[in-house]
């Protein structure tokens, strides 16, 4: 198991215009991720929920501790498989879907892995 933290400069979002991520630029994000590895293939279906539960528990403990993370969007590079788009992009999801539909009319990017708009 490994845990990594990536402190971002506190004025990272003090310049530039709004973007798809993060949906709320009023506070700096502090991405963190937990990685679990296993060698027993019989655990492949059991471990993703464990990772998600760990992530949810860490967030709940931070909130209970008074840390202001309720606004924090999940960082898409570290989000657990199946994380809802709204958890990462907030109110920008519909706008991103429209952009994707106008640029990628044949849904070529839909052939890739990852999150689907």
mmCIF file of C-alpha atoms in Angstrom:
data_model
loop_
_atom_site.group_PDB
_atom_site.id
_atom_site.type_symbol
_atom_site.label_atom_id
_atom_site.label_comp_id
_atom_site.label_asym_id
_atom_site.label_seq_id
_atom_site.Cartn_x
_atom_site.Cartn_y
_atom_site.Cartn_z
ATOM 1 C CA UNK A 1 0.000 0.000 0.000
ATOM 2 C CA UNK A 2 1.216 3.481 -0.732
ATOM 3 C CA UNK A 3 -0.219 6.910 -0.033
ATOM 4 C CA UNK A 4 0.891 9.991 -1.922
ATOM 5 C CA UNK A 5 0.129 13.670 -1.365
ATOM 6 C CA UNK A 6 0.691 16.422 -3.914
ATOM 7 C CA UNK A 7 0.666 19.871 -2.343
ATOM 8 C CA UNK A 8 -0.223 22.521 -4.909
ATOM 9 C CA UNK A 9 0.846 26.134 -4.554
ATOM 10 C CA UNK A 10 -1.882 28.029 -2.681
ATOM 11 C CA UNK A 11 -2.347 30.603 -5.482
ATOM 12 C CA UNK A 12 -2.484 28.006 -8.245
ATOM 13 C CA UNK A 13 -6.023 29.083 -9.168
ATOM 14 C CA UNK A 14 -5.626 32.811 -8.548
ATOM 15 C CA UNK A 15 -4.940 33.504 -12.219
ATOM 16 C CA UNK A 16 -6.458 32.404 -15.495
ATOM 17 C CA UNK A 17 -10.079 31.850 -16.289
ATOM 18 C CA UNK A 18 -12.522 29.198 -15.223
ATOM 19 C CA UNK A 19 -11.838 25.728 -16.551
ATOM 20 C CA UNK A 20 -13.488 22.317 -16.456
ATOM 21 C CA UNK A 21 -11.389 21.295 -13.462
ATOM 22 C CA UNK A 22 -11.654 22.052 -10.726
ATOM 23 C CA UNK A 23 -15.264 23.177 -10.831
ATOM 24 C CA UNK A 24 -14.614 25.429 -7.817
ATOM 25 C CA UNK A 25 -11.439 27.525 -8.090
ATOM 26 C CA UNK A 26 -12.001 29.364 -4.818
ATOM 27 C CA UNK A 27 -9.662 27.094 -2.866
ATOM 28 C CA UNK A 28 -6.520 25.208 -3.746
ATOM 29 C CA UNK A 29 -6.806 21.458 -4.038
ATOM 30 C CA UNK A 30 -4.461 19.014 -2.365
ATOM 31 C CA UNK A 31 -4.607 15.782 -4.378
ATOM 32 C CA UNK A 32 -3.878 12.586 -2.517
ATOM 33 C CA UNK A 33 -4.207 8.980 -3.496
ATOM 34 C CA UNK A 34 -4.052 5.547 -1.960
ATOM 35 C CA UNK A 35 -2.683 2.659 -4.008
ATOM 36 C CA UNK A 36 -3.142 -0.973 -3.107
ATOM 37 C CA UNK A 37 -1.464 -3.796 -4.985
ATOM 38 C CA UNK A 38 -2.096 -7.510 -4.735
ATOM 39 C CA UNK A 39 -0.886 -10.629 -6.488
ATOM 40 C CA UNK A 40 -3.857 -12.920 -5.894
ATOM 41 C CA UNK A 41 -6.095 -12.571 -8.971
ATOM 42 C CA UNK A 42 -9.074 -13.862 -6.986
ATOM 43 C CA UNK A 43 -9.108 -10.452 -5.233
ATOM 44 C CA UNK A 44 -9.471 -8.422 -8.453
ATOM 45 C CA UNK A 45 -13.199 -7.838 -7.962
ATOM 46 C CA UNK A 46 -12.945 -7.346 -4.211
ATOM 47 C CA UNK A 47 -10.203 -4.718 -3.997
ATOM 48 C CA UNK A 48 -11.687 -1.743 -5.930
ATOM 49 C CA UNK A 49 -14.495 -1.340 -3.361
ATOM 50 C CA UNK A 50 -11.877 -1.521 -0.596
ATOM 51 C CA UNK A 51 -9.926 1.348 -2.190
ATOM 52 C CA UNK A 52 -13.115 3.402 -2.637
ATOM 53 C CA UNK A 53 -14.089 2.759 0.988
ATOM 54 C CA UNK A 54 -10.643 3.895 2.168
ATOM 55 C CA UNK A 55 -10.949 7.086 0.122
ATOM 56 C CA UNK A 56 -14.464 7.797 1.410
ATOM 57 C CA UNK A 57 -13.365 7.117 4.996
ATOM 58 C CA UNK A 58 -10.382 9.476 4.735
ATOM 59 C CA UNK A 59 -12.676 12.222 3.384
ATOM 60 C CA UNK A 60 -15.248 11.622 6.142
ATOM 61 C CA UNK A 61 -12.568 11.760 8.844
ATOM 62 C CA UNK A 62 -11.188 14.984 7.378
ATOM 63 C CA UNK A 63 -14.671 16.542 7.417
ATOM 64 C CA UNK A 64 -15.288 15.339 10.982
ATOM 65 C CA UNK A 65 -11.938 16.869 11.935
ATOM 66 C CA UNK A 66 -13.163 20.245 10.667
ATOM 67 C CA UNK A 67 -11.151 20.321 7.459
ATOM 68 C CA UNK A 68 -12.906 22.231 4.704
ATOM 69 C CA UNK A 69 -12.879 19.556 2.001
ATOM 70 C CA UNK A 70 -16.606 19.416 1.286
ATOM 71 C CA UNK A 71 -16.027 21.531 -1.836
ATOM 72 C CA UNK A 72 -13.125 19.433 -3.095
ATOM 73 C CA UNK A 73 -13.657 17.749 -6.421
ATOM 74 C CA UNK A 74 -12.004 14.384 -6.853
ATOM 75 C CA UNK A 75 -8.857 14.622 -8.942
ATOM 76 C CA UNK A 76 -9.621 12.669 -12.099
ATOM 77 C CA UNK A 77 -6.120 11.207 -12.421
ATOM 78 C CA UNK A 78 -6.528 9.525 -9.027
ATOM 79 C CA UNK A 79 -10.260 8.857 -8.930
ATOM 80 C CA UNK A 80 -11.345 5.276 -8.382
ATOM 81 C CA UNK A 81 -12.952 3.499 -11.329
ATOM 82 C CA UNK A 82 -16.648 4.307 -11.514
ATOM 83 C CA UNK A 83 -16.401 7.690 -9.788
ATOM 84 C CA UNK A 84 -19.331 9.799 -11.052
ATOM 85 C CA UNK A 85 -18.302 12.612 -13.407
ATOM 86 C CA UNK A 86 -20.090 15.139 -11.193
ATOM 87 C CA UNK A 87 -17.711 14.248 -8.329
ATOM 88 C CA UNK A 88 -14.826 15.448 -10.495
ATOM 89 C CA UNK A 89 -16.273 18.166 -12.717
ATOM 90 C CA UNK A 90 -19.256 19.430 -10.717
ATOM 91 C CA UNK A 91 -21.656 21.580 -12.716
ATOM 92 C CA UNK A 92 -19.370 21.470 -15.748
ATOM 93 C CA UNK A 93 -20.453 17.956 -16.811
ATOM 94 C CA UNK A 94 -23.242 19.025 -19.187
ATOM 95 C CA UNK A 95 -21.044 21.683 -20.802
ATOM 96 C CA UNK A 96 -18.277 19.119 -21.296
ATOM 97 C CA UNK A 97 -20.749 16.676 -22.849
ATOM 98 C CA UNK A 98 -21.843 19.333 -25.339
ATOM 99 C CA UNK A 99 -18.226 20.139 -26.215
ATOM 100 C CA UNK A 100 -17.429 16.457 -26.719
ATOM 101 C CA UNK A 101 -20.503 15.976 -28.906
ATOM 102 C CA UNK A 102 -19.616 18.940 -31.096
ATOM 103 C CA UNK A 103 -15.943 18.040 -31.524
ATOM 104 C CA UNK A 104 -16.061 14.237 -31.502
ATOM 105 C CA UNK A 105 -19.245 13.512 -33.419
ATOM 106 C CA UNK A 106 -18.127 9.950 -34.202
ATOM 107 C CA UNK A 107 -17.341 9.322 -30.511
ATOM 108 C CA UNK A 108 -13.793 8.191 -31.266
ATOM 109 C CA UNK A 109 -12.734 9.044 -27.711
ATOM 110 C CA UNK A 110 -15.491 6.729 -26.496
ATOM 111 C CA UNK A 111 -13.312 3.858 -27.698
ATOM 112 C CA UNK A 112 -10.710 4.668 -25.066
ATOM 113 C CA UNK A 113 -10.723 3.781 -21.392
ATOM 114 C CA UNK A 114 -11.553 6.181 -18.620
ATOM 115 C CA UNK A 115 -14.595 8.325 -17.937
ATOM 116 C CA UNK A 116 -17.196 8.862 -20.626
ATOM 117 C CA UNK A 117 -18.893 12.187 -21.236
#
